[in-house]
Tab-separated table of C-alpha atoms in Angstrom:
chain	number	residue	atom	x	y	z
A	27	MET	CA	-18.936	-11.245	28.946
A	28	ASP	CA	-16.280	-9.600	26.508
A	29	LEU	CA	-17.072	-10.584	23.395
A	30	ASP	CA	-13.299	-9.787	22.418
A	31	SER	CA	-11.907	-12.964	24.127
A	32	LEU	CA	-13.983	-16.120	23.340
A	33	ASP	CA	-12.577	-17.475	26.673
A	34	SER	CA	-14.904	-15.019	28.867
A	35	VAL	CA	-17.450	-15.945	26.249
A	36	ARG	CA	-17.002	-19.254	27.267
A	37	LYS	CA	-17.071	-18.867	30.822
A	38	GLY	CA	-19.813	-16.310	30.704
A	39	ALA	CA	-22.044	-19.077	28.924
A	40	GLN	CA	-21.168	-21.899	30.861
A	41	VAL	CA	-22.135	-19.301	34.185
A	42	PHE	CA	-25.496	-18.794	32.598
A	43	LEU	CA	-26.000	-22.395	32.071
A	44	THR	CA	-25.642	-23.273	35.939
A	45	LYS	CA	-27.528	-20.351	37.018
A	46	SER	CA	-30.736	-21.022	34.478
A	47	GLN	CA	-30.557	-24.640	34.916
A	48	GLY	CA	-30.113	-25.443	30.958
A	49	LYS	CA	-32.931	-23.634	30.805
A	50	LEU	CA	-33.277	-20.905	27.745
A	51	ASN	CA	-35.616	-20.168	24.734
A	52	VAL	CA	-34.607	-16.730	23.950
A	53	VAL	CA	-30.994	-15.384	22.440
A	54	ILE	CA	-30.831	-12.174	21.289
A	55	GLY	CA	-26.915	-11.699	19.649
A	56	ASN	CA	-26.639	-8.036	19.620
A	57	ALA	CA	-23.509	-6.635	21.086
A	58	GLY	CA	-21.124	-5.359	18.978
A	59	ILE	CA	-19.074	-2.330	17.570
A	60	MET	CA	-18.858	-0.453	14.240
A	61	ALA	CA	-15.930	1.100	12.431
A	62	THR	CA	-12.905	0.844	14.769
A	63	PRO	CA	-9.425	1.064	13.884
A	64	TYR	CA	-8.127	-1.867	12.578
A	65	THR	CA	-7.203	-3.728	16.018
A	66	LEU	CA	-6.999	-7.607	16.916
A	67	THR	CA	-9.150	-9.582	19.548
A	68	LYS	CA	-7.534	-10.923	22.239
A	69	ASP	CA	-7.551	-14.369	19.980
A	70	GLY	CA	-6.054	-12.516	17.441
A	71	PHE	CA	-9.087	-11.840	14.473
A	72	GLU	CA	-10.003	-8.385	13.084
A	73	SER	CA	-11.906	-7.061	15.897
A	74	GLN	CA	-15.418	-6.601	14.084
A	75	PHE	CA	-15.212	-10.068	12.685
A	76	GLY	CA	-14.228	-11.366	16.071
A	77	THR	CA	-16.593	-9.342	18.577
A	78	CYS	CA	-19.943	-8.756	16.131
A	79	HIS	CA	-19.377	-12.558	14.397
A	80	LEU	CA	-17.451	-15.337	16.238
A	81	ALA	CA	-18.404	-14.282	19.549
A	82	HIS	CA	-21.721	-15.019	19.187
A	83	PHE	CA	-21.643	-17.578	16.966
A	84	LEU	CA	-19.506	-19.714	19.752
A	85	LEU	CA	-22.313	-18.327	22.136
A	86	PHE	CA	-25.064	-20.043	20.014
A	87	HIS	CA	-23.396	-23.280	19.566
A	88	LEU	CA	-22.645	-23.448	23.709
A	89	LEU	CA	-26.006	-22.918	24.681
A	90	LYS	CA	-27.914	-24.246	21.817
A	91	PRO	CA	-28.252	-27.594	24.198
A	92	ALA	CA	-29.952	-25.795	26.315
A	93	LEU	CA	-32.335	-23.689	22.917
A	94	LEU	CA	-32.978	-27.345	22.005
A	95	ALA	CA	-33.610	-29.137	25.347
A	96	SER	CA	-36.046	-25.514	26.170
A	97	ALA	CA	-38.126	-25.655	22.712
A	98	THR	CA	-41.676	-27.111	22.441
A	99	GLN	CA	-43.940	-26.471	19.054
A	100	ASP	CA	-45.610	-23.887	21.405
A	101	TYR	CA	-42.840	-22.434	22.340
A	102	PRO	CA	-40.208	-22.656	20.258
A	103	SER	CA	-36.791	-21.092	20.717
A	104	ARG	CA	-35.125	-18.250	18.941
A	105	TYR	CA	-32.356	-16.938	18.004
A	106	VAL	CA	-32.293	-13.103	16.915
A	107	SER	CA	-29.396	-12.262	15.007
A	108	VAL	CA	-28.670	-8.292	15.329
A	109	SER	CA	-27.392	-7.575	11.573
A	110	SER	CA	-27.420	-3.911	9.921
A	111	SER	CA	-28.200	-2.875	6.270
A	112	GLY	CA	-24.369	-2.273	6.855
A	113	HIS	CA	-24.382	-6.168	5.597
A	114	SER	CA	-24.722	-4.575	1.690
A	115	TYR	CA	-21.148	-2.898	1.986
A	116	GLY	CA	-19.809	-6.560	0.535
A	117	THR	CA	-19.191	-10.397	1.447
A	118	VAL	CA	-17.149	-12.227	3.508
A	119	ASN	CA	-13.689	-13.069	2.399
A	120	LEU	CA	-13.270	-16.087	4.102
A	121	ASP	CA	-9.442	-16.104	2.342
A	122	ASP	CA	-8.724	-12.466	3.977
A	123	LEU	CA	-10.784	-12.583	7.340
A	124	ASN	CA	-7.675	-10.315	9.127
A	125	TYR	CA	-7.156	-8.280	6.244
A	126	LYS	CA	-3.339	-9.200	6.054
A	127	SER	CA	-3.627	-8.867	1.861
A	128	THR	CA	-6.547	-6.575	1.773
A	129	PRO	CA	-5.841	-2.558	2.768
A	130	TYR	CA	-7.992	-2.568	5.739
A	131	ASN	CA	-11.355	-0.482	5.214
A	132	GLU	CA	-13.382	-0.122	8.681
A	133	TRP	CA	-16.788	-0.157	7.266
A	134	LEU	CA	-15.775	-2.824	4.833
A	135	ALA	CA	-14.906	-5.550	8.292
A	136	TYR	CA	-18.303	-3.889	9.673
A	137	GLY	CA	-20.702	-4.957	6.609
A	138	GLN	CA	-18.615	-8.572	6.557
A	139	ALA	CA	-19.263	-9.362	10.028
A	140	LYS	CA	-23.129	-8.720	9.457
A	141	THR	CA	-23.084	-10.563	6.326
A	142	ALA	CA	-22.020	-13.713	8.493
A	143	ASN	CA	-24.406	-12.954	11.180
A	144	ILE	CA	-27.328	-13.054	8.437
A	145	TRP	CA	-25.414	-16.456	6.919
A	146	MET	CA	-25.397	-17.906	10.712
A	147	ALA	CA	-28.979	-16.699	11.365
A	148	ASN	CA	-29.862	-18.585	7.849
A	149	SER	CA	-27.950	-21.474	9.045
A	150	ILE	CA	-29.441	-21.988	12.015
A	151	GLU	CA	-33.129	-21.718	10.610
A	152	ARG	CA	-31.987	-24.437	8.463
A	153	HIS	CA	-30.416	-27.210	10.315
A	154	TYR	CA	-32.537	-26.401	13.612
A	155	GLY	CA	-36.543	-25.053	12.871
A	156	ALA	CA	-37.553	-28.609	12.521
A	157	GLN	CA	-36.434	-28.925	16.206
A	158	ASN	CA	-38.398	-25.892	16.791
A	159	LEU	CA	-35.268	-23.962	17.470
A	160	HIS	CA	-35.908	-21.068	14.498
A	161	ALA	CA	-33.605	-17.742	13.804
A	162	THR	CA	-34.068	-14.323	12.198
A	163	SER	CA	-31.479	-11.672	11.351
A	164	LEU	CA	-32.745	-8.084	11.398
A	165	HIS	CA	-31.267	-4.796	11.005
A	166	PRO	CA	-32.871	-2.556	13.907
A	167	GLY	CA	-32.934	0.718	12.123
A	168	GLY	CA	-30.434	3.691	12.065
A	169	ILE	CA	-30.372	4.159	15.801
A	170	PHE	CA	-28.014	7.554	16.825
A	171	GLU	CA	-28.601	7.899	20.437
A	172	ASN	CA	-26.939	6.025	23.226
A	173	SER	CA	-26.094	3.250	21.097
A	174	GLY	CA	-22.136	4.014	21.290
A	175	LEU	CA	-21.727	2.856	18.255
A	176	ASP	CA	-20.315	6.396	17.114
A	177	LYS	CA	-17.587	5.798	18.409
A	178	PHE	CA	-15.376	5.829	16.203
A	179	ILE	CA	-16.938	7.927	13.703
A	180	PRO	CA	-15.602	11.191	13.054
A	181	ALA	CA	-17.092	14.152	14.400
A	182	GLU	CA	-17.252	15.917	11.246
A	183	MET	CA	-19.404	13.080	9.600
A	184	LYS	CA	-21.333	12.826	12.961
A	185	ALA	CA	-21.746	16.106	12.696
A	186	ALA	CA	-23.560	16.079	8.888
A	187	LEU	CA	-25.671	13.537	10.074
A	188	LEU	CA	-26.937	15.284	12.970
A	189	GLY	CA	-27.429	18.544	10.659
A	190	ASP	CA	-29.254	16.532	7.875
A	191	GLU	CA	-33.542	17.083	8.611
A	192	ASN	CA	-34.332	14.473	6.147
A	193	LEU	CA	-31.958	11.664	7.713
A	194	MET	CA	-32.624	12.431	10.811
A	195	ARG	CA	-36.503	11.553	10.416
A	196	ILE	CA	-35.808	7.789	9.811
A	197	PHE	CA	-33.684	7.313	12.954
A	198	LYS	CA	-35.129	5.360	15.664
A	199	SER	CA	-34.748	6.104	19.397
A	200	SER	CA	-33.155	3.436	21.103
A	201	ALA	CA	-36.338	1.945	22.254
A	202	GLN	CA	-37.324	1.855	19.316
A	203	GLY	CA	-34.657	-0.071	17.548
A	204	ALA	CA	-34.558	-2.604	21.043
A	205	ALA	CA	-38.741	-3.000	20.203
A	206	THR	CA	-37.701	-4.760	16.405
A	207	SER	CA	-35.441	-7.508	18.354
A	208	VAL	CA	-37.775	-7.877	21.118
A	209	TYR	CA	-40.671	-8.315	18.266
A	210	ALA	CA	-38.371	-11.127	16.890
A	211	ALA	CA	-37.955	-12.991	19.718
A	212	VAL	CA	-41.770	-13.965	21.043
A	213	SER	CA	-43.807	-13.161	18.259
A	214	ARG	CA	-45.814	-15.909	17.017
A	215	GLU	CA	-45.301	-15.423	13.664
């Protein structure tokens, strides 16, 4: 599934629903990009907002009937939105999602998408929690290995991060970061 294309998301959801016979208890919205140069998705949205949020939003709504149908009191369904501490970079500028009137800043764009993910999880919980479909958002921690998210971070910034022993102590491995999402998906809490 290519999250840069809403048509691909629609097709991917349909394939999944057909193969799963409409059964689904957990969705983890994790795929994303970070701090990219300004580009647009195939549908004309700023790439980080389109890929990190709108594609997840559409996927959730396409899979929502299966999540609701599969949910029970004993085994509720869950939507886990992988956000980031990057949400603190700012809020969502609904009047200029594509940066037509505002100078593009790759970190603000990333934060905007991650804030929207938090809002979405909160909204899902409010609207569907009583129907045993719960949602949460999380920051998996700083992960600096094999995530691919550092693709657009300048080499000098990467070198500075890797050279900071104090900072490197708080970074997590990919497995530790994934454990946060898995816990949110299956914990009884």
